[in-house]
Short mmCIF file of C-alpha atoms in Angstrom, two decimals:
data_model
loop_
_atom_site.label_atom_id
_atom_site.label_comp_id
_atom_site.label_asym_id
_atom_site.label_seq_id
_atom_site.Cartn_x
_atom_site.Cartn_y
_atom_site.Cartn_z
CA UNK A 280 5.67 9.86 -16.70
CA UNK A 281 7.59 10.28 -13.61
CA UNK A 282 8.30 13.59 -11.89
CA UNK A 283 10.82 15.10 -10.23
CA UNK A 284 10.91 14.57 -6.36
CA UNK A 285 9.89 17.36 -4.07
CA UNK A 286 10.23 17.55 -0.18
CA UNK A 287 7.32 15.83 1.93
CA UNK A 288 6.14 19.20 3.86
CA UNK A 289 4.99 20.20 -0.22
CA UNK A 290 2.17 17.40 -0.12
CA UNK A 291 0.38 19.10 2.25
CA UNK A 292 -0.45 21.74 0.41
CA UNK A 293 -2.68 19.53 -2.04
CA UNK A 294 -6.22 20.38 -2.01
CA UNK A 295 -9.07 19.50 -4.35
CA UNK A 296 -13.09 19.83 -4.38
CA UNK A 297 -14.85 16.97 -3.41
CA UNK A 298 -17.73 15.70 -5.95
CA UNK A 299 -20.22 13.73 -4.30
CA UNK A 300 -21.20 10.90 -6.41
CA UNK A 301 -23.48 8.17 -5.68
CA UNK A 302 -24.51 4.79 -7.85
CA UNK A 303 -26.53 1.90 -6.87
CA UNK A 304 -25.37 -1.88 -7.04
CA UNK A 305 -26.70 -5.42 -6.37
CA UNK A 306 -29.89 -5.87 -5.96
CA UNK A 307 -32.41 -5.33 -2.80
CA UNK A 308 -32.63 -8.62 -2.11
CA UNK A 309 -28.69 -9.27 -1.37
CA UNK A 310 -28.68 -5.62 0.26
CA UNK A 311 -30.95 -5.92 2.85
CA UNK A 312 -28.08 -9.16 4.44
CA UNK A 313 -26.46 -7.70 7.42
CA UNK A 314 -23.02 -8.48 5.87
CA UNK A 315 -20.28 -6.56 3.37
CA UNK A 316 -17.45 -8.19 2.16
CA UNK A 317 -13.67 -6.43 1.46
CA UNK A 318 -11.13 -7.96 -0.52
CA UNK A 319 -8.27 -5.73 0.49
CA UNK A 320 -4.12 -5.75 0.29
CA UNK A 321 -2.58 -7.26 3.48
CA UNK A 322 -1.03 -4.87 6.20
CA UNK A 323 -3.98 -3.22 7.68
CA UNK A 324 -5.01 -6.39 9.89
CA UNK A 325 -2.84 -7.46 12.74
CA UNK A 326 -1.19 -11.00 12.96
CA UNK A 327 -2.39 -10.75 16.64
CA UNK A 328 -5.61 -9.20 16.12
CA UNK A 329 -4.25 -5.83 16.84
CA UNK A 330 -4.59 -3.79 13.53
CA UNK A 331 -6.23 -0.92 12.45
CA UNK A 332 -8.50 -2.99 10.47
CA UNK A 333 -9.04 -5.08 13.14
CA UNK A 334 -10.49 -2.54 15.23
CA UNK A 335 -12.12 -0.36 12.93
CA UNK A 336 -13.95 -4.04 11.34
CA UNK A 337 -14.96 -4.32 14.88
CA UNK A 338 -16.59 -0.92 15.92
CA UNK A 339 -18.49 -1.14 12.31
CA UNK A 340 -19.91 -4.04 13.85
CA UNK A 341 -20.78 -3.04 17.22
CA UNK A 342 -22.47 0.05 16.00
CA UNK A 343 -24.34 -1.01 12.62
CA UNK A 344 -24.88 -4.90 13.08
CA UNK A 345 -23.44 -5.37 9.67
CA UNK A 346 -20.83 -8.58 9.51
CA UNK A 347 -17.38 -7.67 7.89
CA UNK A 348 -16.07 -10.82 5.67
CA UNK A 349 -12.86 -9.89 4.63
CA UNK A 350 -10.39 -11.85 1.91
CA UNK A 351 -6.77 -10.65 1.99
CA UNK A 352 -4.05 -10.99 -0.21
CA UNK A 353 -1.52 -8.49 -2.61
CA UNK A 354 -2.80 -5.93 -4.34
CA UNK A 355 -3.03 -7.60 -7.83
CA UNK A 356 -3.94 -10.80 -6.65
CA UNK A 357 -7.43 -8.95 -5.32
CA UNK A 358 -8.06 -7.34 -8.41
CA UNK A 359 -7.31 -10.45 -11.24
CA UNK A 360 -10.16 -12.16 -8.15
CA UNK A 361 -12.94 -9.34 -8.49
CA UNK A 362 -12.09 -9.14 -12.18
CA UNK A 363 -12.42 -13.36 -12.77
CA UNK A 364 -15.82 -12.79 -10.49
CA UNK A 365 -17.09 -9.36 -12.78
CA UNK A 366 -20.21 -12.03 -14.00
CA UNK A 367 -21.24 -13.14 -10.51
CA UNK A 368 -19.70 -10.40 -8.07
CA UNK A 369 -18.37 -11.54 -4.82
CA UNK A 370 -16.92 -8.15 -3.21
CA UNK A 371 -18.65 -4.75 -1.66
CA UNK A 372 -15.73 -2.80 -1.50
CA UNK A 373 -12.13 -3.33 -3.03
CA UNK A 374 -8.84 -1.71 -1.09
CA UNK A 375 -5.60 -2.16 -2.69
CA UNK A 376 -2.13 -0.08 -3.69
CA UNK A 377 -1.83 1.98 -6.72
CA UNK A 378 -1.45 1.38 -9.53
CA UNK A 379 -3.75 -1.60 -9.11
CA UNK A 380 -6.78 0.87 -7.68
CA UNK A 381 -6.19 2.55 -11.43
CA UNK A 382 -6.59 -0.73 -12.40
CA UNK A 383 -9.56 -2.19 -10.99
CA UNK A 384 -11.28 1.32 -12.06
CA UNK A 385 -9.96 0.90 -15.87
CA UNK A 386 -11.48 -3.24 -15.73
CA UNK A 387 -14.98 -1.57 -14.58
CA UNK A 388 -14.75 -2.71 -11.68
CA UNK A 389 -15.50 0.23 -9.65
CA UNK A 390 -18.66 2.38 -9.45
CA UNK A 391 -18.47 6.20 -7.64
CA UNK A 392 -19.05 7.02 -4.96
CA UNK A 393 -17.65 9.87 -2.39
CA UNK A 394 -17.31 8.87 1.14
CA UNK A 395 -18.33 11.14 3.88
CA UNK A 396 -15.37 12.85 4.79
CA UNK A 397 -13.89 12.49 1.18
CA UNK A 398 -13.60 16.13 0.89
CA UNK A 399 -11.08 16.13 3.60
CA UNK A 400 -9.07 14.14 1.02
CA UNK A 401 -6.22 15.57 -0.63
CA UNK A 402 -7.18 15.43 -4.86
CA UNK A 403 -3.51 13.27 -5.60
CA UNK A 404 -5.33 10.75 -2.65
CA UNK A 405 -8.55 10.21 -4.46
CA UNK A 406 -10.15 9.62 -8.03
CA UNK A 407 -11.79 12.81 -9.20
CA UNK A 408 -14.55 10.94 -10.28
CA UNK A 409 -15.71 9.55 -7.24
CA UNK A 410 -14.56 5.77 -8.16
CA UNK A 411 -11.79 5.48 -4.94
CA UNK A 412 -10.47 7.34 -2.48
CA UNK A 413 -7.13 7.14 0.11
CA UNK A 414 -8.44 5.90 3.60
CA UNK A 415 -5.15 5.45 4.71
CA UNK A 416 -1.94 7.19 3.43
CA UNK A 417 1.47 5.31 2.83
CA UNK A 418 4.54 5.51 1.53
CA UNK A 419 6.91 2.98 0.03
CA UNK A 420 9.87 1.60 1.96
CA UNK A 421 12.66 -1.21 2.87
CA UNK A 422 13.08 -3.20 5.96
CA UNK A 423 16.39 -3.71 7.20
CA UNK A 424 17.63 -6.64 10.43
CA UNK A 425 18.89 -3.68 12.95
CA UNK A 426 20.85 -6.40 14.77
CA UNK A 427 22.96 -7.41 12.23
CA UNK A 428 23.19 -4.56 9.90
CA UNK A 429 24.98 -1.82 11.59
CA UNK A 430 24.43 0.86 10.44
CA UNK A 431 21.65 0.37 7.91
CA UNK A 432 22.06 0.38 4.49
CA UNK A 433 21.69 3.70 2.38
CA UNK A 434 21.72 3.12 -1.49
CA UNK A 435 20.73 0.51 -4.04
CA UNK A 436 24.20 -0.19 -4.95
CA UNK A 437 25.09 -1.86 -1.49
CA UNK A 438 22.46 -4.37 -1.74
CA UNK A 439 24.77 -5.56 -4.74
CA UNK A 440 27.52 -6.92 -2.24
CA UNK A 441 28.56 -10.09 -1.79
CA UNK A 442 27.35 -10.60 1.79
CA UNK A 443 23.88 -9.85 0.80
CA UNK A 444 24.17 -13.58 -1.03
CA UNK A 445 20.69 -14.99 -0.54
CA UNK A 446 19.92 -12.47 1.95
CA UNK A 447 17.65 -10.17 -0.12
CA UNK A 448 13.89 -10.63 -1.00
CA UNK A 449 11.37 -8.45 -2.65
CA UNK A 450 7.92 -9.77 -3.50
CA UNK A 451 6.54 -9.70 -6.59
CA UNK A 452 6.19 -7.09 -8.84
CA UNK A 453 2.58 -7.14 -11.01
CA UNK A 454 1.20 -9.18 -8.07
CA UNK A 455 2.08 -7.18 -4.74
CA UNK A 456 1.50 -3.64 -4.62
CA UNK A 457 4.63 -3.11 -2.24
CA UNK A 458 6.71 -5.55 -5.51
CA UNK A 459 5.23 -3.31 -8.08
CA UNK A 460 6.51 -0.23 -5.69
CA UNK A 461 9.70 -1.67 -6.08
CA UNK A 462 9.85 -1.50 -9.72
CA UNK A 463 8.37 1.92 -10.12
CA UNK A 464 11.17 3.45 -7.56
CA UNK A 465 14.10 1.85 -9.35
CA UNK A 466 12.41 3.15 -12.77
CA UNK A 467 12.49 6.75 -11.00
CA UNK A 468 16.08 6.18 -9.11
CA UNK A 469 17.72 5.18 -12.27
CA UNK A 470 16.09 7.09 -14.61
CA UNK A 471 14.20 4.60 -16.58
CA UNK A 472 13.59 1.49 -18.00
CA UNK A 473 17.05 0.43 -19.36
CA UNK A 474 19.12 1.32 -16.06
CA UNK A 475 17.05 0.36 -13.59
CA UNK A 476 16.24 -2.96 -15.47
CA UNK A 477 20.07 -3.71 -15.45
CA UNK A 478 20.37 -2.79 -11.93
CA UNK A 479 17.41 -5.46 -10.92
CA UNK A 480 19.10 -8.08 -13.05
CA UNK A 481 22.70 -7.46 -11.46
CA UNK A 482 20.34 -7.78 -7.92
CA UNK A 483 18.48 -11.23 -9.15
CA UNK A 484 22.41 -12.62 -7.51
CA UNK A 485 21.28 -11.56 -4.11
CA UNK A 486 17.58 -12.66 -4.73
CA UNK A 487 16.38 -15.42 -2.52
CA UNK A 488 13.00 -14.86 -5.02
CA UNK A 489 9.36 -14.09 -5.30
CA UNK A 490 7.14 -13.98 -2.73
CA UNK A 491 3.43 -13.07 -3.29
CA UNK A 492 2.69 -11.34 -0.29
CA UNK A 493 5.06 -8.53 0.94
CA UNK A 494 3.77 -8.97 4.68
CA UNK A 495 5.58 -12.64 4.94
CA UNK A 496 8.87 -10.64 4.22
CA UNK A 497 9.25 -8.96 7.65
CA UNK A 498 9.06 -12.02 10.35
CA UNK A 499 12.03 -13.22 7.87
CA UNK A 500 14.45 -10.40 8.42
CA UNK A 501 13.35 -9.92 12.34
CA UNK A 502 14.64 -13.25 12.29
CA UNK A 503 17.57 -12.66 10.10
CA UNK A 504 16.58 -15.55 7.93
CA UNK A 505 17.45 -12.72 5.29
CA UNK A 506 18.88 -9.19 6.02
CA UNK A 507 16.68 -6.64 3.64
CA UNK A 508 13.10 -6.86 1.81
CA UNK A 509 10.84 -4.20 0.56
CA UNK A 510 7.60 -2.95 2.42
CA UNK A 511 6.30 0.29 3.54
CA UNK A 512 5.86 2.43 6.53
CA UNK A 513 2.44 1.65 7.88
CA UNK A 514 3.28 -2.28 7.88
CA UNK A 515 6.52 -2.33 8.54
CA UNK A 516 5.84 0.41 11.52
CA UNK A 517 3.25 -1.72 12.76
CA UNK A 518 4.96 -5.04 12.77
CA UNK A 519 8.10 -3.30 14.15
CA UNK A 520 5.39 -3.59 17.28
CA UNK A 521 6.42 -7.16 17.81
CA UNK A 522 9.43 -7.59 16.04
CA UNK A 523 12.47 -5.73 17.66
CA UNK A 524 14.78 -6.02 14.80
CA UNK A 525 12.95 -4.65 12.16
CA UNK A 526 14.18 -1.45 10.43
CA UNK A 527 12.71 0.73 7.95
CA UNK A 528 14.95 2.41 5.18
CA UNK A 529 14.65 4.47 2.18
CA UNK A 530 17.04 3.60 -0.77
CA UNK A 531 18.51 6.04 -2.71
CA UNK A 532 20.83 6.27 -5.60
CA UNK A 533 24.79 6.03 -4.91
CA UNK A 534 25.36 9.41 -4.26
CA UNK A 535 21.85 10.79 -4.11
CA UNK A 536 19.37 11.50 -1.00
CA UNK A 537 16.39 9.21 0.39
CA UNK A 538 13.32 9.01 -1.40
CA UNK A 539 10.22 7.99 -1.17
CA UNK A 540 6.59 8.16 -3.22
CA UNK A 541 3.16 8.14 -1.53
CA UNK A 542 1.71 4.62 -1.48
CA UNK A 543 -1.95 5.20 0.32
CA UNK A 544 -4.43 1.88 0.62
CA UNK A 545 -7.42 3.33 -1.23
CA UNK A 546 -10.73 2.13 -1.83
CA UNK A 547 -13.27 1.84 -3.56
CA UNK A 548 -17.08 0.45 -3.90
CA UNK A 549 -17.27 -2.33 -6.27
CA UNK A 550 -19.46 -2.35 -9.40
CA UNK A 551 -22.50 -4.46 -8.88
CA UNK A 552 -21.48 -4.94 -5.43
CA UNK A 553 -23.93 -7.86 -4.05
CA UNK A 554 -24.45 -5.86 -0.87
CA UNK A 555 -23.87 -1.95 -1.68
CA UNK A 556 -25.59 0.19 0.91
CA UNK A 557 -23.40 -1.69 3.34
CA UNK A 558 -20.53 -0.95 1.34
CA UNK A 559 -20.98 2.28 1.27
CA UNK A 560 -21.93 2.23 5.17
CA UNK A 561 -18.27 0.99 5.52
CA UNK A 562 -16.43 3.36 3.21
CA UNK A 563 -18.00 6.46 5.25
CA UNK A 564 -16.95 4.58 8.71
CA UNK A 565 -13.87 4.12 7.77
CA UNK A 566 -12.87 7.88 7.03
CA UNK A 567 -14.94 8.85 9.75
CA UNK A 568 -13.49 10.91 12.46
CA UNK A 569 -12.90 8.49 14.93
CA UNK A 570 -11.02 5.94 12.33
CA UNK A 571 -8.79 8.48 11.02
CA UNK A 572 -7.35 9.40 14.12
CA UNK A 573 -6.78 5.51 14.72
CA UNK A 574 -4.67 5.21 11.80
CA UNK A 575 -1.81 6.22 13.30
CA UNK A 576 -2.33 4.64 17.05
CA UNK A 577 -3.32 1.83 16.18
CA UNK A 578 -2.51 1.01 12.50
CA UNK A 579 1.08 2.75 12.14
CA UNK A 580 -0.01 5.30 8.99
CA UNK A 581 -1.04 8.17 8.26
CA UNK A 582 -4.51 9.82 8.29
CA UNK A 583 -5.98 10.31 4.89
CA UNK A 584 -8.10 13.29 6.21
CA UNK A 585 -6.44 16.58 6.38
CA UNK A 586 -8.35 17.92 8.92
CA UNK A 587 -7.23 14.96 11.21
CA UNK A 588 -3.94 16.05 12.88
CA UNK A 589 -2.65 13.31 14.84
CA UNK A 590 -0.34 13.59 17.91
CA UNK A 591 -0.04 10.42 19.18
CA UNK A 592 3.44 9.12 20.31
CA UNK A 593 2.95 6.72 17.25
CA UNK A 594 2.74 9.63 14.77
CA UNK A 595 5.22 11.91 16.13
CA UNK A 596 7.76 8.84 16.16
CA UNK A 597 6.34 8.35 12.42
CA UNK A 598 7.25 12.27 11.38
CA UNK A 599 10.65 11.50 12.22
CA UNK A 600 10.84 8.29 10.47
CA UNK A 601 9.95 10.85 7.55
CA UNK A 602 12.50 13.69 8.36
CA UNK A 603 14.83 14.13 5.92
CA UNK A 604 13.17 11.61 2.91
CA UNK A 605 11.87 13.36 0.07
CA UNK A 606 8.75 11.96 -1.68
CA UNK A 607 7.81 12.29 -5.22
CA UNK A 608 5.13 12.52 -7.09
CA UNK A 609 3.88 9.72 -9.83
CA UNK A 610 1.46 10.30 -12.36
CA UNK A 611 -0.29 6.81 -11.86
CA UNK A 612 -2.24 6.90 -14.76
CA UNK A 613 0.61 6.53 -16.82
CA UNK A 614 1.75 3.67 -15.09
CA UNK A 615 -1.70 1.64 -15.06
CA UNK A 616 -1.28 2.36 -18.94
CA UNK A 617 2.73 1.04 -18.86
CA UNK A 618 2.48 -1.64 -15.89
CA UNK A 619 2.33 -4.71 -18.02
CA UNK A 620 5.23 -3.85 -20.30
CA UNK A 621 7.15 -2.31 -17.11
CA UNK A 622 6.64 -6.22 -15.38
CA UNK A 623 7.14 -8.09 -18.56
CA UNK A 624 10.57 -5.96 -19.14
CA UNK A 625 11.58 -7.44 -15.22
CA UNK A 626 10.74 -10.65 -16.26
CA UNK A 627 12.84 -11.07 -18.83
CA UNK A 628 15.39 -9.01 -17.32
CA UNK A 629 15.17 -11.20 -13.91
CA UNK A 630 14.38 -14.37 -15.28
CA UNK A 631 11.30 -14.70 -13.29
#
């Protein structure tokens, strides 16, 4: 069910015991290769080379000697690929959006195990069976052209307008995490399925229609090829890097304040992973110390550790993005258990 929205300063306060779990995977033969693949959701990895990802991927590297392949795409996309692969696995470790962590855990395709540093990890942020964890916190967002759009748009209903004709794009809901976010926050704004699927079908006017990956939305509105899209902080912040125009916005309901819901990349090891240890080498680097406090610097999100208090200009500028937006909570079991009817109602209610 959804909940009620609370301020941000209240998620803080969430703290949970860490289990450590461990599980073994693939066999020696394919874990003794100096080499661990991710399939992950896009936005960590710069288009330049510059992302979080990119160097985190690259210290793991330097330090261990273990190779980083890495397959990108939405969120859904990289679980329906580790699920069609389940007989001859592919992946070491899987990083994606809620709900489709949920899932990938409730398709099996997810074995436990607690990262080093995992304790650090607020109990909403992780699995509390050791199956995935946060290693870098979100939250869910819009992108707005800042030249043309002055001053930004505030609520759902003005995206409704006629001069938003072709102008609006949201990717894919059941396929992009970031689309699916979409859905879930007009199911909480409206206050259910009914409303908010009439409100998305009034919208499918404005539509320019569905894109598969949320990260090809932003280069379109810095170029004002379109005027709004969906997103979320850490990408958007990070593109905003090199693209001057780019905005990021919180709708809310005519009438009602901002809001927002925590959408953290989490991952997890995958079952059977071909090369395991490594994966598991890679899980712990990437909520080790030193990562964490590059989330923000160099990636544009927030730090899933708690005990990692970043000060950099990048998340001081990203606390006051935050100011003022109130984030809710989700209970994302519920919505693993609902997503296909939730998609199939937007279907029909979209035509898509």
């Amino acid at each position: 069910m959804l909940t009620h929205a609370k301020p941000v300063a209240a998620l803080a306060g969430s703290l949970a015991l860490a289990v450590t779990l461990t599980a073994c995977g693939g066999s020696s033969a394919a874990s003794d290769e100096k080499v661990v693949t991710v399939y992950s959701a896009d936005g960590l990895k710069g288009e330049a080379g510059d992302g979080w990802y990119d160097k985190v991927f690259e210290d793991f590297e330097r330090q261990t000697g273990i190779k980083v392949k890495y397959v990108e795409g939405g969120s859904g996309e990289m679980v329906q690929r580790a699920a069609r692969e389940k007989g001859n696995t592919q992946a070491d470790v899987l990083v994606t959006l809620p709900p489709f962590i949920q899932q990938a855990d409730s398709k099996g395709l997810l074995q436990a195990y607690a990262p080093k540093g995992s304790e650090q990890v607020g109990g909403a942020d992780k699995a509390s069976d050791g199956k995935w964890t946060a290693v870098v916190n979100n939250y869910f967002g819009f992108v707005h052209n800042k030249k043309e759009l002055r001053p930004a748009p505030k609520t759902w209903e003005e995206l409704l307008d006629a001069k938003y004709k072709d102008k609006v794009q949201y990717s894919t809901p059941g396929v992009a995490g970031d689309g699916t976010a979409v859905l879930i926050k007009a199911l909480h704004d409206f206050g259910g399925q009914e409303p908010a699927m009439a409100y998305l079908k009034r919208l499918q006017a404005n539509n320019v229609g569905p894109s598969s990956s949320t990260s090809k939305l932003a280069p379109k509105v810095d170029k004002g090829e379109i005027l709004v899209a969906n997103g979320d902080v850490q990408m958007n912040f990070a593109q905003a890097r090199t693209m001057p125009n780019l905005g990021i916005w919180f709708p809310a309901k005519d009438g009602g304040k901002p809001t927002t819901f925590a959408l953290p990349y989490a991952a997890g090891l995958v079952d059977k992973a071909p090369h395991g240890e490594n994966g598991r080498k890679l899980l712990d680097f990437m909520l080790g110390e030193q990562a964490q406090r590059e989330v923000s610097a160099i990636g544009g999100g927030f730090p899933a550790r708690k005990d990692v208090k970043a000060t950099d200009a990048n998340a001081i500028a990203l606390a006051r993005l935050m100011d003022g937006v109130e984030v809710f909570e989700l209970d994302w079991a519920d919505i693993d258990k609902n997503l296909t009817a939730y998609v199939d109602a937007w279907k029909s209610a979209t035509g898509s």
